[in-house]
CSV table of C-alpha atoms and ligand atoms in Angstrom, one decimal:
chain,number,residue,atom,x,y,z
A,1,UNK,CA,97.1,129.0,100.7
A,2,UNK,CA,96.7,132.4,102.2
A,3,UNK,CA,93.3,133.9,102.1
A,4,UNK,CA,93.5,137.7,101.6
A,5,UNK,CA,90.9,139.6,103.7
A,6,UNK,CA,90.4,142.9,102.3
A,7,UNK,CA,87.8,144.5,104.5
A,8,UNK,CA,88.5,148.3,104.9
A,9,UNK,CA,89.3,147.9,108.7
A,10,UNK,CA,91.9,145.2,108.1
A,11,UNK,CA,93.4,147.1,105.3
A,12,UNK,CA,93.6,150.3,107.4
A,13,UNK,CA,95.2,148.6,110.3
A,14,UNK,CA,97.8,147.0,108.0
A,15,UNK,CA,98.6,150.3,106.3
A,16,UNK,CA,99.1,151.8,109.8
A,17,UNK,CA,101.5,149.0,110.8
A,18,UNK,CA,103.5,149.6,107.6
A,19,UNK,CA,103.6,153.3,108.3
A,20,UNK,CA,104.9,152.6,111.8
A,21,UNK,CA,107.4,150.2,110.4
A,22,UNK,CA,108.5,152.9,107.8
A,23,UNK,CA,109.3,155.2,110.8
A,24,UNK,CA,111.3,152.3,112.4
A,25,UNK,CA,113.3,151.8,109.2
A,26,UNK,CA,114.0,155.5,108.8
A,27,UNK,CA,115.0,156.1,112.3
A,28,UNK,CA,117.3,153.1,112.1
A,29,UNK,CA,118.8,154.6,108.9
A,30,UNK,CA,119.4,157.9,110.7
A,31,UNK,CA,121.2,156.1,113.6
A,32,UNK,CA,123.5,154.3,111.1
A,33,UNK,CA,124.0,157.6,109.2
A,34,UNK,CA,125.0,159.6,112.3
A,35,UNK,CA,127.2,157.4,114.4
A,36,UNK,CA,128.7,154.4,112.5
A,37,UNK,CA,128.6,156.4,109.2
A,38,UNK,CA,129.3,160.1,109.6
A,39,UNK,CA,131.0,160.1,113.0
A,40,UNK,CA,133.5,157.4,111.9
A,41,UNK,CA,134.0,159.2,108.6
A,42,UNK,CA,134.8,162.4,110.4
A,43,UNK,CA,137.2,160.6,112.8
A,44,UNK,CA,138.9,158.9,109.8
A,45,UNK,CA,139.3,162.2,107.9
A,46,UNK,CA,140.8,163.9,111.0
A,47,UNK,CA,143.3,161.1,111.2
A,48,UNK,CA,144.1,161.3,107.6
A,49,UNK,CA,144.6,165.0,107.7
A,50,UNK,CA,146.9,164.7,110.7
A,51,UNK,CA,149.0,162.1,108.9
A,52,UNK,CA,148.8,164.0,105.5
A,53,UNK,CA,148.1,160.6,103.8
A,54,UNK,CA,145.3,158.0,103.8
A,55,UNK,CA,147.8,155.2,103.5
A,56,UNK,CA,148.3,154.8,107.1
A,57,UNK,CA,144.7,154.3,108.1
A,58,UNK,CA,143.3,150.8,108.5
A,59,UNK,CA,141.2,150.1,105.4
A,60,UNK,CA,138.8,148.1,107.5
A,61,UNK,CA,137.8,151.4,109.3
A,62,UNK,CA,137.3,153.2,105.9
A,63,UNK,CA,135.2,150.3,104.6
A,64,UNK,CA,133.2,150.3,107.9
A,65,UNK,CA,132.3,153.9,107.3
A,66,UNK,CA,131.4,153.4,103.6
A,67,UNK,CA,129.3,150.3,104.4
A,68,UNK,CA,127.4,152.0,107.3
A,69,UNK,CA,126.6,155.0,104.9
A,70,UNK,CA,125.6,153.1,101.8
A,71,UNK,CA,123.9,150.1,103.4
A,72,UNK,CA,123.2,151.3,106.9
A,73,UNK,CA,121.7,154.5,105.9
A,74,UNK,CA,120.8,154.7,102.1
A,75,UNK,CA,119.9,150.8,101.9
A,76,UNK,CA,117.8,151.0,105.1
A,77,UNK,CA,115.8,154.1,103.8
A,78,UNK,CA,115.3,152.2,100.4
A,79,UNK,CA,114.0,149.0,102.2
A,80,UNK,CA,111.7,151.0,104.5
A,81,UNK,CA,110.2,152.9,101.6
A,82,UNK,CA,110.0,149.7,99.6
A,83,UNK,CA,107.9,148.1,102.3
A,84,UNK,CA,105.8,151.1,102.7
A,85,UNK,CA,105.1,151.1,99.0
A,86,UNK,CA,102.9,148.0,99.6
A,87,UNK,CA,100.3,150.4,101.1
A,88,UNK,CA,99.7,151.5,97.4
A,89,UNK,CA,98.7,148.0,96.5
A,90,UNK,CA,95.4,148.5,98.0
A,91,UNK,CA,95.4,145.1,99.5
A,92,UNK,CA,98.2,144.2,102.0
A,93,UNK,CA,98.7,140.5,102.7
A,94,UNK,CA,99.2,139.8,106.4
A,95,UNK,CA,102.5,138.1,105.7
A,96,UNK,CA,103.9,141.4,104.5
A,97,UNK,CA,103.7,142.9,108.0
A,98,UNK,CA,105.8,140.1,109.7
A,99,UNK,CA,108.1,140.0,106.8
A,100,UNK,CA,108.8,143.7,107.2
A,101,UNK,CA,109.7,143.1,110.9
A,102,UNK,CA,111.9,140.0,110.2
A,103,UNK,CA,113.6,141.8,107.4
A,104,UNK,CA,114.4,144.7,109.7
A,105,UNK,CA,115.8,142.4,112.3
A,106,UNK,CA,118.0,140.5,109.8
A,107,UNK,CA,119.1,143.6,108.0
A,108,UNK,CA,119.9,145.8,111.0
A,109,UNK,CA,121.8,142.9,112.7
A,110,UNK,CA,123.8,142.2,109.5
A,111,UNK,CA,124.7,145.9,109.0
A,112,UNK,CA,125.6,146.4,112.7
A,113,UNK,CA,127.6,143.2,112.8
A,114,UNK,CA,129.6,144.3,109.8
A,115,UNK,CA,130.5,147.6,111.2
A,116,UNK,CA,131.4,146.1,114.6
A,117,UNK,CA,133.5,143.3,112.9
A,118,UNK,CA,135.5,145.8,110.8
A,119,UNK,CA,136.4,147.8,113.9
A,120,UNK,CA,136.9,145.2,116.6
A,121,UNK,CA,137.7,142.1,114.6
A,122,UNK,CA,136.0,139.7,117.0
A,123,UNK,CA,135.9,136.3,115.3
A,124,UNK,CA,136.0,138.2,112.0
A,125,UNK,CA,136.5,135.1,109.8
A,126,UNK,CA,133.0,134.0,110.9
A,127,UNK,CA,131.3,137.4,111.6
A,128,UNK,CA,132.3,138.9,108.2
A,129,UNK,CA,130.4,136.3,106.1
A,130,UNK,CA,127.7,136.0,108.7
A,131,UNK,CA,126.9,139.7,108.4
A,132,UNK,CA,126.8,139.5,104.6
A,133,UNK,CA,124.4,136.5,104.9
A,134,UNK,CA,122.1,138.5,107.2
A,135,UNK,CA,122.1,141.5,104.8
A,136,UNK,CA,121.3,139.4,101.9
A,137,UNK,CA,118.5,137.5,103.7
A,138,UNK,CA,116.9,140.8,104.8
A,139,UNK,CA,117.0,142.1,101.2
A,140,UNK,CA,115.7,138.8,99.7
A,141,UNK,CA,112.7,138.9,102.1
A,142,UNK,CA,112.0,142.3,101.0
A,143,UNK,CA,112.3,141.5,97.3
A,144,UNK,CA,110.1,138.4,97.7
A,145,UNK,CA,107.5,140.6,99.3
A,146,UNK,CA,107.3,143.5,97.1
A,147,UNK,CA,107.7,141.6,93.9
A,148,UNK,CA,103.9,141.3,94.1
A,149,UNK,CA,103.5,145.0,93.8
A,150,UNK,CA,101.3,145.9,90.9
A,151,UNK,CA,101.2,149.4,89.3
A,152,UNK,CA,97.5,149.9,90.4
A,153,UNK,CA,96.3,153.3,89.9
A,154,UNK,CA,99.7,154.8,89.1
A,155,UNK,CA,100.1,156.7,85.8
A,156,UNK,CA,101.3,154.3,83.2
A,157,UNK,CA,101.6,156.8,80.3
A,158,UNK,CA,105.3,156.4,79.4
A,159,UNK,CA,105.9,152.8,80.0
A,160,UNK,CA,105.5,149.6,78.2
A,161,UNK,CA,103.1,146.8,79.2
A,162,UNK,CA,101.2,149.1,81.6
A,163,UNK,CA,104.0,149.9,83.9
A,164,UNK,CA,105.4,153.4,84.1
A,165,UNK,CA,109.1,153.9,83.3
A,166,UNK,CA,110.0,155.0,86.8
A,167,UNK,CA,108.9,151.5,88.0
A,168,UNK,CA,111.2,149.7,85.6
A,169,UNK,CA,114.1,151.9,86.8
A,170,UNK,CA,113.3,151.3,90.5
A,171,UNK,CA,113.1,147.5,89.7
A,172,UNK,CA,116.6,147.7,88.0
A,173,UNK,CA,117.9,149.5,91.2
A,174,UNK,CA,116.5,146.6,93.2
A,175,UNK,CA,118.3,144.1,91.1
A,176,UNK,CA,121.5,146.2,91.5
A,177,UNK,CA,120.9,146.1,95.2
A,178,UNK,CA,120.6,142.2,95.2
A,179,UNK,CA,123.7,141.9,93.0
A,180,UNK,CA,125.6,144.3,95.4
A,181,UNK,CA,124.8,142.2,98.4
A,182,UNK,CA,125.6,139.0,96.5
A,183,UNK,CA,129.0,140.4,95.5
A,184,UNK,CA,129.6,141.6,99.1
A,185,UNK,CA,128.9,138.1,100.4
A,186,UNK,CA,131.3,136.6,97.9
A,187,UNK,CA,134.0,139.2,98.8
A,188,UNK,CA,133.4,138.6,102.5
A,189,UNK,CA,133.8,134.8,102.0
A,190,UNK,CA,137.0,135.4,100.0
A,191,UNK,CA,138.4,137.8,102.7
A,192,UNK,CA,137.5,135.3,105.4
A,193,UNK,CA,139.2,132.4,103.7
A,194,UNK,CA,142.3,134.1,102.4
A,195,UNK,CA,142.6,137.6,103.9
A,196,UNK,CA,144.6,138.8,106.9
A,197,UNK,CA,141.9,141.3,108.3
A,198,UNK,CA,138.2,142.0,107.7
A,199,UNK,CA,139.2,144.6,105.1
A,200,UNK,CA,138.3,143.6,101.5
A,201,UNK,CA,141.4,143.8,99.3
A,202,UNK,CA,141.9,147.0,97.3
A,203,UNK,CA,141.2,145.6,93.8
A,204,UNK,CA,138.0,143.8,94.9
A,205,UNK,CA,136.9,146.7,97.0
A,206,UNK,CA,137.2,149.1,94.1
A,207,UNK,CA,134.8,147.0,92.0
A,208,UNK,CA,132.5,146.6,94.9
A,209,UNK,CA,132.3,150.4,95.3
A,210,UNK,CA,131.2,150.7,91.7
A,211,UNK,CA,128.4,148.2,92.4
A,212,UNK,CA,127.5,150.1,95.7
A,213,UNK,CA,127.1,153.4,93.9
A,214,UNK,CA,126.4,153.2,90.1
A,215,UNK,CA,124.6,149.8,90.2
A,216,UNK,CA,122.3,150.5,93.0
A,217,UNK,CA,121.6,153.8,94.8
A,218,UNK,CA,122.2,155.9,91.6
A,219,UNK,CA,119.7,153.9,89.6
A,220,UNK,CA,117.1,153.9,92.5
A,221,UNK,CA,117.4,157.7,92.8
A,222,UNK,CA,116.8,158.1,89.0
A,223,UNK,CA,113.7,155.9,89.4
A,224,UNK,CA,112.4,158.0,92.3
A,225,UNK,CA,113.3,161.2,90.5
A,226,UNK,CA,111.4,160.0,87.4
A,227,UNK,CA,108.4,159.3,89.8
A,228,UNK,CA,108.5,162.5,91.7
A,229,UNK,CA,110.4,165.4,90.1
A,230,UNK,CA,108.0,166.1,87.3
A,231,UNK,CA,105.4,166.8,89.9
A,232,UNK,CA,107.4,168.3,92.7
A,233,UNK,CA,109.5,170.5,90.4
A,234,UNK,CA,106.8,171.1,87.7
A,235,UNK,CA,109.2,169.7,85.1
A,236,UNK,CA,108.3,169.0,81.5
A,237,UNK,CA,107.4,165.3,80.9
A,238,UNK,CA,110.0,162.7,81.4
A,239,UNK,CA,111.9,161.4,78.5
A,240,UNK,CA,111.1,157.8,79.2
A,241,UNK,CA,113.2,156.2,76.4
A,242,UNK,CA,116.1,158.3,77.2
A,243,UNK,CA,116.1,157.4,80.8
A,244,UNK,CA,116.0,153.7,79.9
A,245,UNK,CA,119.0,154.5,77.6
A,246,UNK,CA,120.8,156.1,80.6
A,247,UNK,CA,120.1,152.9,82.5
A,248,UNK,CA,121.4,150.6,79.7
A,249,UNK,CA,124.7,152.8,79.4
A,250,UNK,CA,125.1,152.7,83.2
A,251,UNK,CA,124.8,148.9,83.2
A,252,UNK,CA,127.4,148.9,80.4
A,253,UNK,CA,129.7,151.1,82.6
A,254,UNK,CA,129.3,148.7,85.6
A,255,UNK,CA,130.2,145.7,83.3
A,256,UNK,CA,133.4,147.6,82.1
A,257,UNK,CA,134.4,148.4,85.8
A,258,UNK,CA,134.0,144.8,86.7
A,259,UNK,CA,136.3,143.8,83.9
A,260,UNK,CA,138.8,146.4,85.2
A,261,UNK,CA,138.4,148.8,82.2
A,262,UNK,CA,138.5,151.8,84.4
A,263,UNK,CA,138.9,154.6,81.9
A,264,UNK,CA,136.2,153.2,79.7
A,265,UNK,CA,133.9,152.6,82.6
A,266,UNK,CA,134.2,156.1,83.9
A,267,UNK,CA,133.7,157.7,80.4
A,268,UNK,CA,130.6,155.4,80.1
A,269,UNK,CA,129.3,156.7,83.5
A,270,UNK,CA,129.7,160.3,82.5
A,271,UNK,CA,127.6,159.5,79.4
A,272,UNK,CA,125.0,157.8,81.5
A,273,UNK,CA,124.8,160.7,84.0
A,274,UNK,CA,124.4,163.2,81.1
A,275,UNK,CA,121.6,161.0,79.5
A,276,UNK,CA,119.8,160.8,82.9
A,277,UNK,CA,119.9,164.6,83.4
A,278,UNK,CA,118.6,165.1,79.8
A,279,UNK,CA,115.9,162.5,80.4
A,280,UNK,CA,114.6,163.8,83.6
A,281,UNK,CA,114.6,167.4,82.2
A,282,UNK,CA,116.2,168.5,85.6
A,283,UNK,CA,117.7,171.7,84.2
A,284,UNK,CA,114.7,172.7,82.1
A,285,UNK,CA,112.5,175.6,83.4
A,286,UNK,CA,109.4,174.4,85.3
A,287,UNK,CA,106.3,174.3,83.2
A,288,UNK,CA,104.0,174.1,86.3
A,289,UNK,CA,104.5,175.7,89.7
A,290,UNK,CA,106.7,173.5,91.9
A,291,UNK,CA,105.0,171.8,94.8
A,292,UNK,CA,107.0,173.2,97.7
A,293,UNK,CA,104.2,173.3,100.3
A,294,UNK,CA,105.6,172.2,103.7
A,295,UNK,CA,109.2,172.4,102.6
A,296,UNK,CA,111.7,175.2,102.0
A,297,UNK,CA,111.0,177.0,98.7
A,298,UNK,CA,114.6,176.4,97.8
A,299,UNK,CA,113.9,172.7,97.4
A,300,UNK,CA,113.8,172.7,93.5
A,301,UNK,CA,117.1,174.5,93.5
A,302,UNK,CA,118.8,172.0,95.7
A,303,UNK,CA,117.6,169.1,93.6
A,304,UNK,CA,119.2,170.8,90.6
A,305,UNK,CA,122.5,171.3,92.5
A,306,UNK,CA,122.4,167.6,93.4
A,307,UNK,CA,122.2,166.6,89.7
A,308,UNK,CA,125.1,169.0,89.0
A,309,UNK,CA,127.0,167.0,91.6
A,310,UNK,CA,126.2,163.8,89.7
A,311,UNK,CA,127.8,165.3,86.6
A,312,UNK,CA,130.8,166.7,88.5
A,313,UNK,CA,131.3,163.3,90.2
A,314,UNK,CA,131.2,161.5,86.9
A,315,UNK,CA,133.6,163.9,85.3
A,316,UNK,CA,136.1,163.8,88.3
A,317,UNK,CA,136.0,160.0,88.1
A,318,UNK,CA,137.2,160.1,84.5
A,319,UNK,CA,140.1,162.3,85.8
A,320,UNK,CA,140.7,159.8,88.6
A,321,UNK,CA,140.8,156.9,86.2
A,322,UNK,CA,143.4,158.8,84.2
A,323,UNK,CA,145.6,160.6,86.8
A,324,UNK,CA,144.9,159.5,90.3
A,325,UNK,CA,148.1,158.8,92.3
A,326,UNK,CA,147.2,158.9,96.0
A,327,UNK,CA,143.5,158.2,96.1
A,328,UNK,CA,142.5,161.9,96.1
A,329,UNK,CA,140.8,162.0,92.8
A,330,UNK,CA,139.0,158.8,93.5
A,331,UNK,CA,138.0,160.0,97.0
A,332,UNK,CA,136.8,163.3,95.7
A,333,UNK,CA,134.7,161.8,92.9
A,334,UNK,CA,133.2,159.3,95.4
A,335,UNK,CA,132.1,162.0,97.8
A,336,UNK,CA,130.9,164.1,95.0
A,337,UNK,CA,128.6,161.2,94.2
A,338,UNK,CA,127.8,160.0,97.7
A,339,UNK,CA,127.5,163.3,99.5
A,340,UNK,CA,126.8,165.8,96.7
A,341,UNK,CA,124.3,163.7,94.8
A,342,UNK,CA,123.1,160.7,96.9
A,343,UNK,CA,122.9,162.3,100.3
A,344,UNK,CA,121.6,165.7,98.9
A,345,UNK,CA,118.9,163.8,97.1
A,346,UNK,CA,117.8,162.1,100.2
A,347,UNK,CA,117.9,165.2,102.2
A,348,UNK,CA,115.7,166.9,99.5
A,349,UNK,CA,113.2,164.2,98.4
A,350,UNK,CA,113.3,162.6,101.9
A,351,UNK,CA,112.3,165.6,103.7
A,352,UNK,CA,109.5,166.2,101.1
A,353,UNK,CA,107.9,162.8,101.2
A,354,UNK,CA,108.8,161.1,104.4
A,355,UNK,CA,106.8,163.2,106.8
A,356,UNK,CA,103.6,162.3,105.0
A,357,UNK,CA,104.5,158.6,104.4
A,358,UNK,CA,105.3,158.3,108.1
A,359,UNK,CA,101.8,159.1,109.2
A,360,UNK,CA,100.5,162.4,107.7
A,361,UNK,CA,103.0,164.6,109.5
A,362,UNK,CA,104.3,168.0,108.3
A,363,UNK,CA,108.0,168.6,108.2
A,364,UNK,CA,109.1,170.0,111.6
A,365,UNK,CA,111.2,172.9,110.1
A,366,UNK,CA,111.5,173.9,106.5
A,367,UNK,CA,114.3,176.3,107.7
A,368,UNK,CA,116.3,173.4,109.3
A,369,UNK,CA,115.8,171.7,105.8
A,370,UNK,CA,117.4,174.7,104.1
A,371,UNK,CA,120.3,174.8,106.7
A,372,UNK,CA,121.0,171.1,106.4
A,373,UNK,CA,121.2,171.3,102.5
A,374,UNK,CA,123.2,174.5,102.5
A,375,UNK,CA,125.7,173.1,104.9
A,376,UNK,CA,125.9,169.7,103.1
A,377,UNK,CA,126.7,171.4,99.9
A,378,UNK,CA,129.2,173.7,101.4
A,379,UNK,CA,131.1,170.9,103.2
A,380,UNK,CA,130.9,168.8,100.1
A,381,UNK,CA,132.4,171.5,98.0
A,382,UNK,CA,135.2,172.1,100.5
A,383,UNK,CA,135.9,168.4,100.6
A,384,UNK,CA,135.8,167.7,96.9
A,385,UNK,CA,138.3,170.5,96.2
A,386,UNK,CA,140.6,170.1,99.1
A,387,UNK,CA,140.7,166.3,98.9
A,388,UNK,CA,142.2,166.6,95.3
A,389,UNK,CA,144.6,169.4,96.2
A,390,UNK,CA,145.8,167.8,99.5
A,391,UNK,CA,145.9,164.0,98.7
A,392,UNK,CA,147.4,164.5,95.2
A,393,UNK,CA,150.0,167.0,96.5
A,394,UNK,CA,148.9,169.8,94.1
A,395,UNK,CA,148.1,172.1,96.9
A,396,UNK,CA,149.2,170.8,100.3
A,397,UNK,CA,148.0,174.0,102.0
A,398,UNK,CA,144.5,172.5,101.7
A,399,UNK,CA,145.1,169.8,104.2
A,400,UNK,CA,143.8,171.8,107.2
A,401,UNK,CA,140.4,172.4,105.3
A,402,UNK,CA,139.5,168.7,105.3
A,403,UNK,CA,138.6,168.4,108.9
A,404,UNK,CA,136.6,171.7,108.6
A,405,UNK,CA,134.6,170.2,105.7
A,406,UNK,CA,134.0,167.0,107.9
A,407,UNK,CA,132.6,169.1,110.7
A,408,UNK,CA,130.4,171.1,108.4
A,409,UNK,CA,129.0,167.8,106.9
A,410,UNK,CA,128.6,166.3,110.3
A,411,UNK,CA,126.5,169.4,111.3
A,412,UNK,CA,124.5,169.1,108.0
A,413,UNK,CA,123.5,165.4,108.7
A,414,UNK,CA,122.8,166.1,112.3
A,415,UNK,CA,120.3,168.9,111.4
A,416,UNK,CA,118.7,166.5,108.9
A,417,UNK,CA,118.3,163.8,111.4
A,418,UNK,CA,116.9,166.2,114.1
A,419,UNK,CA,114.3,167.6,111.5
A,420,UNK,CA,113.1,164.2,110.6
A,421,UNK,CA,113.0,162.9,114.3
A,422,UNK,CA,111.1,166.0,115.4
A,423,UNK,CA,108.7,165.6,112.6
A,424,UNK,CA,107.8,162.1,113.6
A,425,UNK,CA,107.6,163.1,117.3
A,426,UNK,CA,104.9,165.7,116.4
A,427,UNK,CA,101.2,164.6,116.1
A,428,UNK,CA,100.0,164.0,112.6
A,429,UNK,CA,98.8,167.2,110.7
A,430,UNK,CA,95.1,166.3,111.1
A,431,UNK,CA,95.4,166.0,114.9
A,432,UNK,CA,97.8,168.9,115.4
A,433,UNK,CA,95.0,171.4,115.6
A,434,UNK,CA,92.9,169.3,118.0
A,435,UNK,CA,95.7,169.2,120.7
B,1,HEM,C1,130.6,163.8,107.1
B,1,HEM,C2,130.7,163.3,105.9
B,1,HEM,C3,131.7,162.3,105.5
B,1,HEM,C4,133.1,162.2,105.8
B,1,HEM,C5,133.9,163.1,106.7
B,1,HEM,C6,133.6,161.1,105.0
B,1,HEM,C7,134.9,160.6,105.1
B,1,HEM,C8,135.4,159.6,104.5
B,1,HEM,C9,136.9,159.2,104.4
B,1,HEM,C10,137.9,159.8,105.1
B,1,HEM,C11,137.0,158.1,103.5
B,1,HEM,C12,138.3,157.5,103.2
B,1,HEM,C13,138.6,157.5,101.8
B,1,HEM,C14,138.9,159.0,101.4
B,1,HEM,O1,139.8,159.6,102.0
B,1,HEM,O2,138.3,159.6,100.5
B,1,HEM,C15,135.6,157.8,103.0
B,1,HEM,C16,135.3,156.8,102.3
B,1,HEM,C17,134.1,156.5,101.8
B,1,HEM,N1,132.9,157.2,102.0
B,1,HEM,FE1,132.7,158.8,103.2
B,1,HEM,N2,132.6,160.5,104.4
B,1,HEM,C18,131.4,161.2,104.6
B,1,HEM,C19,130.2,161.0,104.1
B,1,HEM,C20,129.8,159.9,103.3
B,1,HEM,C21,128.5,159.6,102.7
B,1,HEM,C22,127.3,160.5,103.1
B,1,HEM,C23,128.6,158.5,102.1
B,1,HEM,C24,127.5,157.7,101.4
B,1,HEM,C25,126.3,157.9,101.3
B,1,HEM,C26,129.9,158.0,102.1
B,1,HEM,C27,130.5,156.9,101.5
B,1,HEM,C28,131.8,156.6,101.5
B,1,HEM,C29,132.3,155.4,100.8
B,1,HEM,C30,131.4,154.4,99.9
B,1,HEM,C31,133.7,155.4,101.0
B,1,HEM,C32,134.7,154.4,100.5
B,1,HEM,C33,134.8,153.2,101.5
B,1,HEM,C34,135.8,152.1,101.0
B,1,HEM,O3,136.9,152.5,100.6
B,1,HEM,O4,135.4,151.0,101.0
B,1,HEM,N3,130.7,159.0,102.8
B,1,HEM,N4,134.6,158.8,103.6
């Protein structure tokens, strides 16, 4: 049995190690976001715009982009922050440190292997399931480690059984993460056994995409929003029960989508998005001054815009279930969700909390933060509108705007990555004056 040493020096050195590991996870996520994720997305969109249809593009390339963004970027950030959260336990077991390292190796290898397999198809019938096994193993190691997390000193006011509501929601997001990776493994095995390429078949992939968005990152972002937005935006107290209701409705939507009841599922997701916004009080005026020290003062505005994108994404997905003919409404709703909501929330909250988590740094440039968020939203708006008009042939004159939107979004993610990398390269705030 492991004996837990808890002298202050040991605790401090383990905290520092988890801080260093957090930076490694975050930098890894940024690399996946930039090259395998966004660069490939831009490349795909330029080819689709050139051909005036998405039908000619290899679905394996599209899936490589989506997987790199959802798991390579968002998933990697979540795992890094999850391991870092152990520093709030007060007592960090030694095995947590090596598990964080092993999990990083398994996870990074799995996600990179998936991307390379989709693009180059080298022994894909073996590599596709192997990548999914590695990803699942990395996530399981993470869950086995953080499941010991206790609320400690956290505010428990709105929860049952001593845990705050945000923690239940983050735990639900972690279960969604695990289910997503398990379904991904099943789909990879099925494809390897019966498919003709590493691309997952359309019907199965549609269901996987619901898991990869509504069952995991959306829920996790709600959890982190419940944890941080009341403080950072000075919002009225969280509606805890309403947020749990939003979660329950969202789970029902996921169930409906898995059954193939698309219209019902999308209507239910719209309901869950409305409930989450009401519960988090995102559009209520602040009752305390927002905490924007170190970040751009427009930070609360961008969080509110991100939640507007969540509502738009859910509304457009109802239209997609009713009227999509060429993938334009589905693609538009997906990017309203992934870029407008998820990426914008990571840009906003990430640049607010990660500098401190990664070793008491101060954000390199609040102005770069503003530029990255302004460009991300501009690119997203252009994309969401022109994808519907162009793909669905309502307004074919919009085709040339799609590559423009892609380059604007590429600039936005590059600025975000530069800002975080420069932040971590700077000395910590308490040492900055001494140098
Ligand atoms: C520069 C920004 C981006 C560009 C240019 C881009 C481009 C594309 C393109 C062309 C597709 C093919 C389907 C379609 O035409 O809609 C696609 C699909 C997808 N994208 Fe993006 N994307 C970007 C950002 C993101 C981000 C930030 C995420 C997630 C965080 C994301 C997640 C996805 C997903 C999940 C799919 C579906 C993949 C599949 O069919 O399996 N994208 N993207």
